[in-house]
Amino acid sequence: MSSRFAFLSEAGMDRSSLIKGLQLVQKKEGFISDEAISAVAGHFAMSEAEVEGVVSFYAQFKRNKPGKYQLSVCDGTACHIKGSSLIQEWISMELGIRPGETDTDALFSLETVACLGCCSLAPVMSINGKVFGKLDRKGTIKILKDYRKNG
Amino acid sequence: MADSKIKIIRVGTASCGIAAGSDEVLKAIRGRVSQDVSVEEVGCIGHCYAEPIVEVVTSSGEEIAYSNVKADNGAIDSVLSLGNEFRFEIPRARAQKECIKVTRLAGKIVPTSIEEYKANGGYSALAKSLSSTPEWVIDEVKRSGLRGRGGGGFPTGNKWHFLSLKKADEKIMICNADEGDPGAFMDRSMMECVPHQVLEGMLIGAYATGATKLFIYCRAEYPLAIKNLSAAIKQIYENKLNVLDGRSLEIIIKEGAGAFVCGEETAMIASLEGKRGMPRFRPPFPTDRGWMSFPTLINNVETFANIPLIISEGGDEYAKLGTLTSKGTKLFALAGDLKYPGLIEVPMGITLGEIVFDIGGADRDSVKAVQTGGPSGGCIPVEHFDVAVDYDSLRSLGAIMGSGGLIVIGKERCMVETARYFLDFTHRESCGKCTFCRVGTKRMFEALERITGGSGTEDDVKFLEQMGPMVRKGSLCGLGQTAPNPVLSTLRYFRNEYDDHVKKRQCAAFQCNALTDVAIDQKNCIKCKLCIKNCPVNAVSDDFVIDNSKCTRCNTCIEVCPKNTIHRVKRGEGYYSSSPEVKNGQN
Ligand SMILES: Cc1cc2nc3c(=O)[nH]c(=O)nc-3n(C[C@H](O)[C@H](O)[C@H](O)COP(=O)(O)O)c2cc1C
Ligand code: FES
């Protein structure tokens, strides 16, 4: 196996650690590339199709390279009730991308997720794991502008 | 008053606190106090609306809490001088109705300090168990009447009993920390704030049942919970608390990968085996044949968190609280249209009205319904708020207790849209194994899209009524069996809203874009042009009229208007430059 994926040994060889292995890949590389699929299949002695089947089942795994900042707009019940679809719409207008897409500078990726566990601050979003709550249009756009300014 | 009177400063740094800015507060406070003040990071006391919360303990032992403490709003000055500004009082009604037992230590101790947990009675229940027999432990849990807090409500003692009877090389115990209900955060809070309490419950369970390998399956969206649990597990190993009766137990955290169905127990087991998380037919039940074919038991986080309490005070004492069929307290994650969202702990048998109005501080005239149980649950209208909450009463109303997500829905929300939202969720999360769940939920979702999208007919509503029970019957696991609940319960209580959509082509809440126009109230408009400047599709004319043929209903103008003169109105009441039959926007 190429040394690029040597870290897979952290997950052990057991097939029950396949998901762990994929999570390691995603953590290190940001997404699951075709090369990663074949490396993982080799590591766990499985077929690539089996690995692909598991990857496609779980929403967490991304097959495309994400931007520098991963924007997750919560669309859990509490946030939905509090207008998360509008938040997502405003972000889409500001960045020119829909959920599932990455902007042309590869700076922002947008996705919607179901509940970040901060429902009492709804509507919320997270950027690379940092949670922002009680969003309105002005606040949301300011946050995006700040991130863009910092590159 | 000087700094020296302050002994401890506790800053709430659970996820909700951090999202509200508590990490900056923590930094600022650390920079300003002297060495002899201990600044601690604690969990959440459940009053999320008041975050960031800072609590000061004085040398005389007095505890003073401050709310909405920001790094830059002067609140820290008040905190450090024990001033009166920003002081936090628990709202009276809430203090009276709540019953803090399981969450007793949340927000009071440093989550990752085993010493503090022990100093507050932690691990004494484990010691008490170890000094008695496994049979005694199971008997206490049975006596307590504890039912699974993950939604199903299965008696925990019985489940433990089943596993204890099994003879096998390995027995597996899984803590279900997937918290899939989007809008619930009880389990997150417990894991972040009192990880040792959850783990103590698991260790007691392992002793009682003879389990040898313990998994915690935690959703990946909860990084702080995973961090705190990992730290706590390390301390357990260091203190050899994982050695029970000479057996050494392995405790493993597994991160979920974002699939709602993995909260179902057989799917979770498949996922823990590294496979696609597909539920399977039961029997065999997991206690007979589970993870890697070993006997396996699954309980929810909150279920485990109740165990130390039951063992400490005794099953009979525990069972004194609650209703005939549901004992103890329940945590609810309160959110939505109310004044005091947060995490609450209430006795079983409390009424919905007490939760929503007294504890939640919701305005009586503005609430329409409450949604319990998330995508598997239903909406209960305000007329039924006098019902005493327990597993059975909620089911009879067409909802479920669920894991404890409780979303208050205000009068300005559309119930059909809410049902559409849930079906959107479930049809995407269906694993695809059963036809009724895979196709049935999709067809129901499409019918709801038509109804909210302005092209629905009475046949669509009839279709929903017929299809719902079929999906319920034709599905293998709880996902499909409960997926129609949000639709059927809103049809039961809010049929008029469905009728408005299909017969009158109206959404009384003005929420469904296709049935709503946007208009400027000319009388109060101050002609500031902010709407014109900000409209992304140039739908506002120079004389301040919104062209609804262009408008996408994105609400930007409504948000930027300083005078609140732009509103959503009935479809047809807005201006259209071309035929109003053109469909604008979608939901
Ligand atoms: C689709 C689906 C999702 C579920 N999600 C969860 C969950 O997120 N957390 C949970 O504890 N139980 C969940 N359950 C219930 C579990 O299958 C199981 O009943 C529970 O974990 C048992 O623990 P308890 O007896 O302590 O409640 C879910 C069930 C279904 C059918
Ligand atoms: S619903 Fe958005 S954080 Fe829970």
mmCIF file with all atom_site columns, N, CA, C and O in Angstrom, chain A residues 16 19 23 53 57-60 75-77 80-82 86 90 93 114-115 117 119-121 137, chain B residues 16 48 182 185 188 219 255-258 271 273 275-277 336 413 417 421 536 554-556 560:
data_model
loop_
_atom_site.group_PDB
_atom_site.id
_atom_site.type_symbol
_atom_site.label_atom_id
_atom_site.label_alt_id
_atom_site.label_comp_id
_atom_site.label_asym_id
_atom_site.label_entity_id
_atom_site.label_seq_id
_atom_site.pdbx_PDB_ins_code
_atom_site.Cartn_x
_atom_site.Cartn_y
_atom_site.Cartn_z
_atom_site.occupancy
_atom_site.B_iso_or_equiv
_atom_site.pdbx_formal_charge
_atom_site.auth_seq_id
_atom_site.auth_comp_id
_atom_site.auth_asym_id
_atom_site.auth_atom_id
_atom_site.pdbx_PDB_model_num
ATOM 1   N N  . SER A 1 16  ? -14.689 -4.861 10.950 1.00 0.00 ? 16  SER A N  1
ATOM 2   C CA . SER A 1 16  ? -15.675 -4.070 11.690 1.00 0.00 ? 16  SER A CA 1
ATOM 3   C C  . SER A 1 16  ? -15.161 -2.643 11.894 1.00 0.00 ? 16  SER A C  1
ATOM 4   O O  . SER A 1 16  ? -15.903 -1.768 12.321 1.00 0.00 ? 16  SER A O  1
ATOM 5   N N  . ILE A 1 19  ? -15.594 1.495  8.946  1.00 0.00 ? 19  ILE A N  1
ATOM 6   C CA . ILE A 1 19  ? -16.104 2.870  9.043  1.00 0.00 ? 19  ILE A CA 1
ATOM 7   C C  . ILE A 1 19  ? -15.058 3.771  9.702  1.00 0.00 ? 19  ILE A C  1
ATOM 8   O O  . ILE A 1 19  ? -14.825 4.895  9.270  1.00 0.00 ? 19  ILE A O  1
ATOM 9   N N  . GLN A 1 23  ? -13.378 7.054  8.201  1.00 0.00 ? 23  GLN A N  1
ATOM 10  C CA . GLN A 1 23  ? -13.389 8.327  8.930  1.00 0.00 ? 23  GLN A CA 1
ATOM 11  C C  . GLN A 1 23  ? -11.975 8.900  9.040  1.00 0.00 ? 23  GLN A C  1
ATOM 12  O O  . GLN A 1 23  ? -11.784 10.110 8.930  1.00 0.00 ? 23  GLN A O  1
ATOM 13  N N  . GLY A 1 53  ? -20.106 0.723  -1.297 1.00 0.00 ? 53  GLY A N  1
ATOM 14  C CA . GLY A 1 53  ? -21.457 0.523  -0.772 1.00 0.00 ? 53  GLY A CA 1
ATOM 15  C C  . GLY A 1 53  ? -21.600 1.123  0.616  1.00 0.00 ? 53  GLY A C  1
ATOM 16  O O  . GLY A 1 53  ? -22.607 1.760  0.931  1.00 0.00 ? 53  GLY A O  1
ATOM 17  N N  . PHE A 1 57  ? -23.698 4.725  1.789  1.00 0.00 ? 57  PHE A N  1
ATOM 18  C CA . PHE A 1 57  ? -24.808 4.596  2.744  1.00 0.00 ? 57  PHE A CA 1
ATOM 19  C C  . PHE A 1 57  ? -24.813 5.729  3.758  1.00 0.00 ? 57  PHE A C  1
ATOM 20  O O  . PHE A 1 57  ? -25.854 6.185  4.204  1.00 0.00 ? 57  PHE A O  1
ATOM 21  N N  . TYR A 1 58  ? -23.628 6.188  4.135  1.00 0.00 ? 58  TYR A N  1
ATOM 22  C CA . TYR A 1 58  ? -23.521 7.141  5.233  1.00 0.00 ? 58  TYR A CA 1
ATOM 23  C C  . TYR A 1 58  ? -23.327 8.578  4.732  1.00 0.00 ? 58  TYR A C  1
ATOM 24  O O  . TYR A 1 58  ? -22.409 8.851  3.952  1.00 0.00 ? 58  TYR A O  1
ATOM 25  N N  . ALA A 1 59  ? -24.196 9.448  5.227  1.00 0.00 ? 59  ALA A N  1
ATOM 26  C CA . ALA A 1 59  ? -24.195 10.838 4.753  1.00 0.00 ? 59  ALA A CA 1
ATOM 27  C C  . ALA A 1 59  ? -22.884 11.554 5.068  1.00 0.00 ? 59  ALA A C  1
ATOM 28  O O  . ALA A 1 59  ? -22.511 12.508 4.394  1.00 0.00 ? 59  ALA A O  1
ATOM 29  N N  . GLN A 1 60  ? -22.167 11.084 6.076  1.00 0.00 ? 60  GLN A N  1
ATOM 30  C CA . GLN A 1 60  ? -20.956 11.781 6.501  1.00 0.00 ? 60  GLN A CA 1
ATOM 31  C C  . GLN A 1 60  ? -19.862 11.754 5.433  1.00 0.00 ? 60  GLN A C  1
ATOM 32  O O  . GLN A 1 60  ? -19.063 12.678 5.323  1.00 0.00 ? 60  GLN A O  1
ATOM 33  N N  . ASP A 1 75  ? -30.668 21.923 9.595  1.00 0.00 ? 75  ASP A N  1
ATOM 34  C CA . ASP A 1 75  ? -32.074 21.876 9.227  1.00 0.00 ? 75  ASP A CA 1
ATOM 35  C C  . ASP A 1 75  ? -32.782 20.821 10.073 1.00 0.00 ? 75  ASP A C  1
ATOM 36  O O  . ASP A 1 75  ? -33.596 20.050 9.591  1.00 0.00 ? 75  ASP A O  1
ATOM 37  N N  . GLY A 1 76  ? -32.404 20.766 11.349 1.00 0.00 ? 76  GLY A N  1
ATOM 38  C CA . GLY A 1 76  ? -33.157 19.945 12.289 1.00 0.00 ? 76  GLY A CA 1
ATOM 39  C C  . GLY A 1 76  ? -34.500 20.603 12.567 1.00 0.00 ? 76  GLY A C  1
ATOM 40  O O  . GLY A 1 76  ? -34.757 21.717 12.102 1.00 0.00 ? 76  GLY A O  1
ATOM 41  N N  . THR A 1 77  ? -35.351 19.922 13.323 1.00 0.00 ? 77  THR A N  1
ATOM 42  C CA . THR A 1 77  ? -36.711 20.423 13.525 1.00 0.00 ? 77  THR A CA 1
ATOM 43  C C  . THR A 1 77  ? -36.734 21.827 14.110 1.00 0.00 ? 77  THR A C  1
ATOM 44  O O  . THR A 1 77  ? -37.418 22.713 13.606 1.00 0.00 ? 77  THR A O  1
ATOM 45  N N  . HIS A 1 80  ? -35.497 24.289 11.615 1.00 0.00 ? 80  HIS A N  1
ATOM 46  C CA . HIS A 1 80  ? -36.420 24.410 10.498 1.00 0.00 ? 80  HIS A CA 1
ATOM 47  C C  . HIS A 1 80  ? -37.585 25.319 10.867 1.00 0.00 ? 80  HIS A C  1
ATOM 48  O O  . HIS A 1 80  ? -37.959 26.229 10.136 1.00 0.00 ? 80  HIS A O  1
ATOM 49  N N  . ILE A 1 81  ? -38.142 25.051 12.063 1.00 0.00 ? 81  ILE A N  1
ATOM 50  C CA . ILE A 1 81  ? -39.251 25.866 12.556 1.00 0.00 ? 81  ILE A CA 1
ATOM 51  C C  . ILE A 1 81  ? -38.831 27.337 12.628 1.00 0.00 ? 81  ILE A C  1
ATOM 52  O O  . ILE A 1 81  ? -39.615 28.236 12.359 1.00 0.00 ? 81  ILE A O  1
ATOM 53  N N  . LYS A 1 82  ? -37.592 27.556 12.969 1.00 0.00 ? 82  LYS A N  1
ATOM 54  C CA . LYS A 1 82  ? -37.106 28.929 13.125 1.00 0.00 ? 82  LYS A CA 1
ATOM 55  C C  . LYS A 1 82  ? -36.540 29.497 11.820 1.00 0.00 ? 82  LYS A C  1
ATOM 56  O O  . LYS A 1 82  ? -35.762 30.451 11.840 1.00 0.00 ? 82  LYS A O  1
ATOM 57  N N  . LEU A 1 86  ? -34.613 29.673 5.052  1.00 0.00 ? 86  LEU A N  1
ATOM 58  C CA . LEU A 1 86  ? -34.262 31.023 4.607  1.00 0.00 ? 86  LEU A CA 1
ATOM 59  C C  . LEU A 1 86  ? -32.772 31.279 4.817  1.00 0.00 ? 86  LEU A C  1
ATOM 60  O O  . LEU A 1 86  ? -32.110 31.862 3.952  1.00 0.00 ? 86  LEU A O  1
ATOM 61  N N  . TRP A 1 90  ? -30.230 32.435 1.940  1.00 0.00 ? 90  TRP A N  1
ATOM 62  C CA . TRP A 1 90  ? -29.392 33.647 1.974  1.00 0.00 ? 90  TRP A CA 1
ATOM 63  C C  . TRP A 1 90  ? -27.923 33.302 1.771  1.00 0.00 ? 90  TRP A C  1
ATOM 64  O O  . TRP A 1 90  ? -27.193 34.012 1.083  1.00 0.00 ? 90  TRP A O  1
ATOM 65  N N  . MET A 1 93  ? -27.366 32.578 -1.827 1.00 0.00 ? 93  MET A N  1
ATOM 66  C CA . MET A 1 93  ? -27.313 33.792 -2.636 1.00 0.00 ? 93  MET A CA 1
ATOM 67  C C  . MET A 1 93  ? -25.976 34.499 -2.462 1.00 0.00 ? 93  MET A C  1
ATOM 68  O O  . MET A 1 93  ? -25.385 34.982 -3.415 1.00 0.00 ? 93  MET A O  1
ATOM 69  N N  . ALA A 1 114 ? -28.807 17.591 9.882  1.00 0.00 ? 114 ALA A N  1
ATOM 70  C CA . ALA A 1 114 ? -29.960 17.482 10.765 1.00 0.00 ? 114 ALA A CA 1
ATOM 71  C C  . ALA A 1 114 ? -29.500 17.552 12.197 1.00 0.00 ? 114 ALA A C  1
ATOM 72  O O  . ALA A 1 114 ? -29.031 16.570 12.748 1.00 0.00 ? 114 ALA A O  1
ATOM 73  N N  . CYS A 1 115 ? -29.590 18.693 12.791 1.00 0.00 ? 115 CYS A N  1
ATOM 74  C CA . CYS A 1 115 ? -29.377 18.937 14.215 1.00 0.00 ? 115 CYS A CA 1
ATOM 75  C C  . CYS A 1 115 ? -27.929 18.894 14.665 1.00 0.00 ? 115 CYS A C  1
ATOM 76  O O  . CYS A 1 115 ? -27.256 17.878 14.610 1.00 0.00 ? 115 CYS A O  1
ATOM 77  N N  . GLY A 1 117 ? -27.387 19.802 17.760 1.00 0.00 ? 117 GLY A N  1
ATOM 78  C CA . GLY A 1 117 ? -27.522 19.661 19.205 1.00 0.00 ? 117 GLY A CA 1
ATOM 79  C C  . GLY A 1 117 ? -27.556 20.971 19.967 1.00 0.00 ? 117 GLY A C  1
ATOM 80  O O  . GLY A 1 117 ? -27.443 20.993 21.174 1.00 0.00 ? 117 GLY A O  1
ATOM 81  N N  . CYS A 1 119 ? -30.179 23.165 19.640 1.00 0.00 ? 119 CYS A N  1
ATOM 82  C CA . CYS A 1 119 ? -31.509 23.554 19.187 1.00 0.00 ? 119 CYS A CA 1
ATOM 83  C C  . CYS A 1 119 ? -32.045 24.787 19.907 1.00 0.00 ? 119 CYS A C  1
ATOM 84  O O  . CYS A 1 119 ? -32.859 25.516 19.364 1.00 0.00 ? 119 CYS A O  1
ATOM 85  N N  . SER A 1 120 ? -31.589 24.992 21.152 1.00 0.00 ? 120 SER A N  1
ATOM 86  C CA . SER A 1 120 ? -32.140 26.125 21.887 1.00 0.00 ? 120 SER A CA 1
ATOM 87  C C  . SER A 1 120 ? -31.583 27.438 21.365 1.00 0.00 ? 120 SER A C  1
ATOM 88  O O  . SER A 1 120 ? -32.040 28.500 21.750 1.00 0.00 ? 120 SER A O  1
ATOM 89  N N  . LEU A 1 121 ? -30.589 27.372 20.489 1.00 0.00 ? 121 LEU A N  1
ATOM 90  C CA . LEU A 1 121 ? -30.053 28.594 19.885 1.00 0.00 ? 121 LEU A CA 1
ATOM 91  C C  . LEU A 1 121 ? -30.491 28.704 18.422 1.00 0.00 ? 121 LEU A C  1
ATOM 92  O O  . LEU A 1 121 ? -29.907 29.451 17.651 1.00 0.00 ? 121 LEU A O  1
ATOM 93  N N  . ARG A 1 137 ? -30.416 37.244 9.049  1.00 0.00 ? 137 ARG A N  1
ATOM 94  C CA . ARG A 1 137 ? -29.771 37.452 7.759  1.00 0.00 ? 137 ARG A CA 1
ATOM 95  C C  . ARG A 1 137 ? -28.481 38.255 7.905  1.00 0.00 ? 137 ARG A C  1
ATOM 96  O O  . ARG A 1 137 ? -27.427 37.888 7.391  1.00 0.00 ? 137 ARG A O  1
ATOM 97  N N  . CYS B 2 16  ? -23.733 24.357 23.723 1.00 0.00 ? 16  CYS B N  1
ATOM 98  C CA . CYS B 2 16  ? -24.631 25.511 23.636 1.00 0.00 ? 16  CYS B CA 1
ATOM 99  C C  . CYS B 2 16  ? -23.944 26.761 24.190 1.00 0.00 ? 16  CYS B C  1
ATOM 100 O O  . CYS B 2 16  ? -24.074 27.843 23.637 1.00 0.00 ? 16  CYS B O  1
ATOM 101 N N  . CYS B 2 48  ? -30.454 27.028 28.430 1.00 0.00 ? 48  CYS B N  1
ATOM 102 C CA . CYS B 2 48  ? -29.669 27.418 27.253 1.00 0.00 ? 48  CYS B CA 1
ATOM 103 C C  . CYS B 2 48  ? -29.992 28.824 26.754 1.00 0.00 ? 48  CYS B C  1
ATOM 104 O O  . CYS B 2 48  ? -29.152 29.476 26.154 1.00 0.00 ? 48  CYS B O  1
ATOM 105 N N  . PRO B 2 182 ? -33.814 14.910 15.012 1.00 0.00 ? 182 PRO B N  1
ATOM 106 C CA . PRO B 2 182 ? -33.220 16.232 14.754 1.00 0.00 ? 182 PRO B CA 1
ATOM 107 C C  . PRO B 2 182 ? -33.985 17.287 15.522 1.00 0.00 ? 182 PRO B C  1
ATOM 108 O O  . PRO B 2 182 ? -35.012 17.754 15.078 1.00 0.00 ? 182 PRO B O  1
ATOM 109 N N  . PHE B 2 185 ? -31.482 17.104 22.227 1.00 0.00 ? 185 PHE B N  1
ATOM 110 C CA . PHE B 2 185 ? -30.085 17.187 22.643 1.00 0.00 ? 185 PHE B CA 1
ATOM 111 C C  . PHE B 2 185 ? -29.881 16.760 24.092 1.00 0.00 ? 185 PHE B C  1
ATOM 112 O O  . PHE B 2 185 ? -28.941 17.171 24.737 1.00 0.00 ? 185 PHE B O  1
ATOM 113 N N  . ARG B 2 188 ? -26.730 14.445 24.192 1.00 0.00 ? 188 ARG B N  1
ATOM 114 C CA . ARG B 2 188 ? -25.519 15.248 24.029 1.00 0.00 ? 188 ARG B CA 1
ATOM 115 C C  . ARG B 2 188 ? -25.158 15.911 25.348 1.00 0.00 ? 188 ARG B C  1
ATOM 116 O O  . ARG B 2 188 ? -24.020 15.858 25.807 1.00 0.00 ? 188 ARG B O  1
ATOM 117 N N  . ARG B 2 219 ? -23.080 9.884  17.723 1.00 0.00 ? 219 ARG B N  1
ATOM 118 C CA . ARG B 2 219 ? -23.127 10.553 16.422 1.00 0.00 ? 219 ARG B CA 1
ATOM 119 C C  . ARG B 2 219 ? -21.945 11.516 16.272 1.00 0.00 ? 219 ARG B C  1
ATOM 120 O O  . ARG B 2 219 ? -21.483 12.134 17.227 1.00 0.00 ? 219 ARG B O  1
ATOM 121 N N  . GLU B 2 255 ? -17.746 6.293  16.428 1.00 0.00 ? 255 GLU B N  1
ATOM 122 C CA . GLU B 2 255 ? -18.451 7.446  15.887 1.00 0.00 ? 255 GLU B CA 1
ATOM 123 C C  . GLU B 2 255 ? -19.412 7.020  14.796 1.00 0.00 ? 255 GLU B C  1
ATOM 124 O O  . GLU B 2 255 ? -19.036 6.258  13.911 1.00 0.00 ? 255 GLU B O  1
ATOM 125 N N  . GLY B 2 256 ? -20.626 7.517  14.868 1.00 0.00 ? 256 GLY B N  1
ATOM 126 C CA . GLY B 2 256 ? -21.580 7.273  13.799 1.00 0.00 ? 256 GLY B CA 1
ATOM 127 C C  . GLY B 2 256 ? -21.123 8.015  12.547 1.00 0.00 ? 256 GLY B C  1
ATOM 128 O O  . GLY B 2 256 ? -20.168 8.771  12.563 1.00 0.00 ? 256 GLY B O  1
ATOM 129 N N  . ALA B 2 257 ? -21.840 7.761  11.456 1.00 0.00 ? 257 ALA B N  1
ATOM 130 C CA . ALA B 2 257 ? -21.414 8.390  10.214 1.00 0.00 ? 257 ALA B CA 1
ATOM 131 C C  . ALA B 2 257 ? -22.585 9.050  9.497  1.00 0.00 ? 257 ALA B C  1
ATOM 132 O O  . ALA B 2 257 ? -22.597 9.186  8.279  1.00 0.00 ? 257 ALA B O  1
ATOM 133 N N  . GLY B 2 258 ? -23.565 9.453  10.293 1.00 0.00 ? 258 GLY B N  1
ATOM 134 C CA . GLY B 2 258 ? -24.638 10.238 9.704  1.00 0.00 ? 258 GLY B CA 1
ATOM 135 C C  . GLY B 2 258 ? -25.697 9.430  8.990  1.00 0.00 ? 258 GLY B C  1
ATOM 136 O O  . GLY B 2 258 ? -25.895 9.598  7.795  1.00 0.00 ? 258 GLY B O  1
ATOM 137 N N  . SER B 2 271 ? -23.904 -1.524 11.704 1.00 0.00 ? 271 SER B N  1
ATOM 138 C CA . SER B 2 271 ? -22.962 -0.434 11.530 1.00 0.00 ? 271 SER B CA 1
ATOM 139 C C  . SER B 2 271 ? -21.700 -0.670 12.364 1.00 0.00 ? 271 SER B C  1
ATOM 140 O O  . SER B 2 271 ? -20.586 -0.407 11.913 1.00 0.00 ? 271 SER B O  1
ATOM 141 N N  . GLU B 2 273 ? -20.500 -3.397 12.977 1.00 0.00 ? 273 GLU B N  1
ATOM 142 C CA . GLU B 2 273 ? -19.724 -4.461 12.324 1.00 0.00 ? 273 GLU B CA 1
ATOM 143 C C  . GLU B 2 273 ? -19.038 -3.939 11.069 1.00 0.00 ? 273 GLU B C  1
ATOM 144 O O  . GLU B 2 273 ? -18.421 -4.692 10.330 1.00 0.00 ? 273 GLU B O  1
ATOM 145 N N  . LYS B 2 275 ? -20.640 -2.427 8.522  1.00 0.00 ? 275 LYS B N  1
ATOM 146 C CA . LYS B 2 275 ? -21.453 -2.602 7.315  1.00 0.00 ? 275 LYS B CA 1
ATOM 147 C C  . LYS B 2 275 ? -22.403 -1.421 7.107  1.00 0.00 ? 275 LYS B C  1
ATOM 148 O O  . LYS B 2 275 ? -22.487 -0.523 7.939  1.00 0.00 ? 275 LYS B O  1
ATOM 149 N N  . ARG B 2 276 ? -23.144 -1.494 5.986  1.00 0.00 ? 276 ARG B N  1
ATOM 150 C CA . ARG B 2 276 ? -24.237 -0.556 5.796  1.00 0.00 ? 276 ARG B CA 1
ATOM 151 C C  . ARG B 2 276 ? -25.228 -0.776 6.933  1.00 0.00 ? 276 ARG B C  1
ATOM 152 O O  . ARG B 2 276 ? -25.504 -1.915 7.304  1.00 0.00 ? 276 ARG B O  1
ATOM 153 N N  . GLY B 2 277 ? -25.758 0.321  7.478  1.00 0.00 ? 277 GLY B N  1
ATOM 154 C CA . GLY B 2 277 ? -26.633 0.185  8.634  1.00 0.00 ? 277 GLY B CA 1
ATOM 155 C C  . GLY B 2 277 ? -28.051 -0.192 8.264  1.00 0.00 ? 277 GLY B C  1
ATOM 156 O O  . GLY B 2 277 ? -28.953 0.630  8.345  1.00 0.00 ? 277 GLY B O  1
ATOM 157 N N  . GLY B 2 336 ? -37.993 25.672 19.898 1.00 0.00 ? 336 GLY B N  1
ATOM 158 C CA . GLY B 2 336 ? -39.068 26.175 19.044 1.00 0.00 ? 336 GLY B CA 1
ATOM 159 C C  . GLY B 2 336 ? -39.561 27.533 19.501 1.00 0.00 ? 336 GLY B C  1
ATOM 160 O O  . GLY B 2 336 ? -38.782 28.368 19.958 1.00 0.00 ? 336 GLY B O  1
ATOM 161 N N  . ARG B 2 413 ? -46.959 29.143 12.249 1.00 0.00 ? 413 ARG B N  1
ATOM 162 C CA . ARG B 2 413 ? -46.340 28.069 11.457 1.00 0.00 ? 413 ARG B CA 1
ATOM 163 C C  . ARG B 2 413 ? -47.415 27.226 10.782 1.00 0.00 ? 413 ARG B C  1
ATOM 164 O O  . ARG B 2 413 ? -48.483 27.029 11.331 1.00 0.00 ? 413 ARG B O  1
ATOM 165 N N  . GLU B 2 417 ? -46.711 22.169 6.185  1.00 0.00 ? 417 GLU B N  1
ATOM 166 C CA . GLU B 2 417 ? -45.285 22.344 5.898  1.00 0.00 ? 417 GLU B CA 1
ATOM 167 C C  . GLU B 2 417 ? -44.456 21.530 6.906  1.00 0.00 ? 417 GLU B C  1
ATOM 168 O O  . GLU B 2 417 ? -43.449 20.908 6.551  1.00 0.00 ? 417 GLU B O  1
ATOM 169 N N  . TYR B 2 421 ? -41.869 18.619 6.053  1.00 0.00 ? 421 TYR B N  1
ATOM 170 C CA . TYR B 2 421 ? -40.484 18.613 6.540  1.00 0.00 ? 421 TYR B CA 1
ATOM 171 C C  . TYR B 2 421 ? -40.082 17.232 7.063  1.00 0.00 ? 421 TYR B C  1
ATOM 172 O O  . TYR B 2 421 ? -39.018 16.705 6.734  1.00 0.00 ? 421 TYR B O  1
ATOM 173 N N  . PRO B 2 536 ? -32.426 40.455 -4.241 1.00 0.00 ? 536 PRO B N  1
ATOM 174 C CA . PRO B 2 536 ? -31.482 39.783 -5.140 1.00 0.00 ? 536 PRO B CA 1
ATOM 175 C C  . PRO B 2 536 ? -32.022 39.598 -6.553 1.00 0.00 ? 536 PRO B C  1
ATOM 176 O O  . PRO B 2 536 ? -31.252 39.292 -7.467 1.00 0.00 ? 536 PRO B O  1
ATOM 177 N N  . CYS B 2 554 ? -37.789 35.224 -0.676 1.00 0.00 ? 554 CYS B N  1
ATOM 178 C CA . CYS B 2 554 ? -36.598 34.898 0.122  1.00 0.00 ? 554 CYS B CA 1
ATOM 179 C C  . CYS B 2 554 ? -36.555 35.679 1.422  1.00 0.00 ? 554 CYS B C  1
ATOM 180 O O  . CYS B 2 554 ? -35.661 35.468 2.239  1.00 0.00 ? 554 CYS B O  1
ATOM 181 N N  . ASN B 2 555 ? -37.542 36.567 1.623  1.00 0.00 ? 555 ASN B N  1
ATOM 182 C CA . ASN B 2 555 ? -37.635 37.324 2.875  1.00 0.00 ? 555 ASN B CA 1
ATOM 183 C C  . ASN B 2 555 ? -36.527 38.352 3.103  1.00 0.00 ? 555 ASN B C  1
ATOM 184 O O  . ASN B 2 555 ? -36.479 38.954 4.167  1.00 0.00 ? 555 ASN B O  1
ATOM 185 N N  . THR B 2 556 ? -35.659 38.571 2.138  1.00 0.00 ? 556 THR B N  1
ATOM 186 C CA . THR B 2 556 ? -34.579 39.527 2.362  1.00 0.00 ? 556 THR B CA 1
ATOM 187 C C  . THR B 2 556 ? -35.138 40.913 2.663  1.00 0.00 ? 556 THR B C  1
ATOM 188 O O  . THR B 2 556 ? -34.737 41.570 3.633  1.00 0.00 ? 556 THR B O  1
ATOM 189 N N  . VAL B 2 560 ? -34.590 43.326 5.975  1.00 0.00 ? 560 VAL B N  1
ATOM 190 C CA . VAL B 2 560 ? -33.839 44.589 5.976  1.00 0.00 ? 560 VAL B CA 1
ATOM 191 C C  . VAL B 2 560 ? -34.713 45.800 6.257  1.00 0.00 ? 560 VAL B C  1
ATOM 192 O O  . VAL B 2 560 ? -34.205 46.857 6.610  1.00 0.00 ? 560 VAL B O  1
#
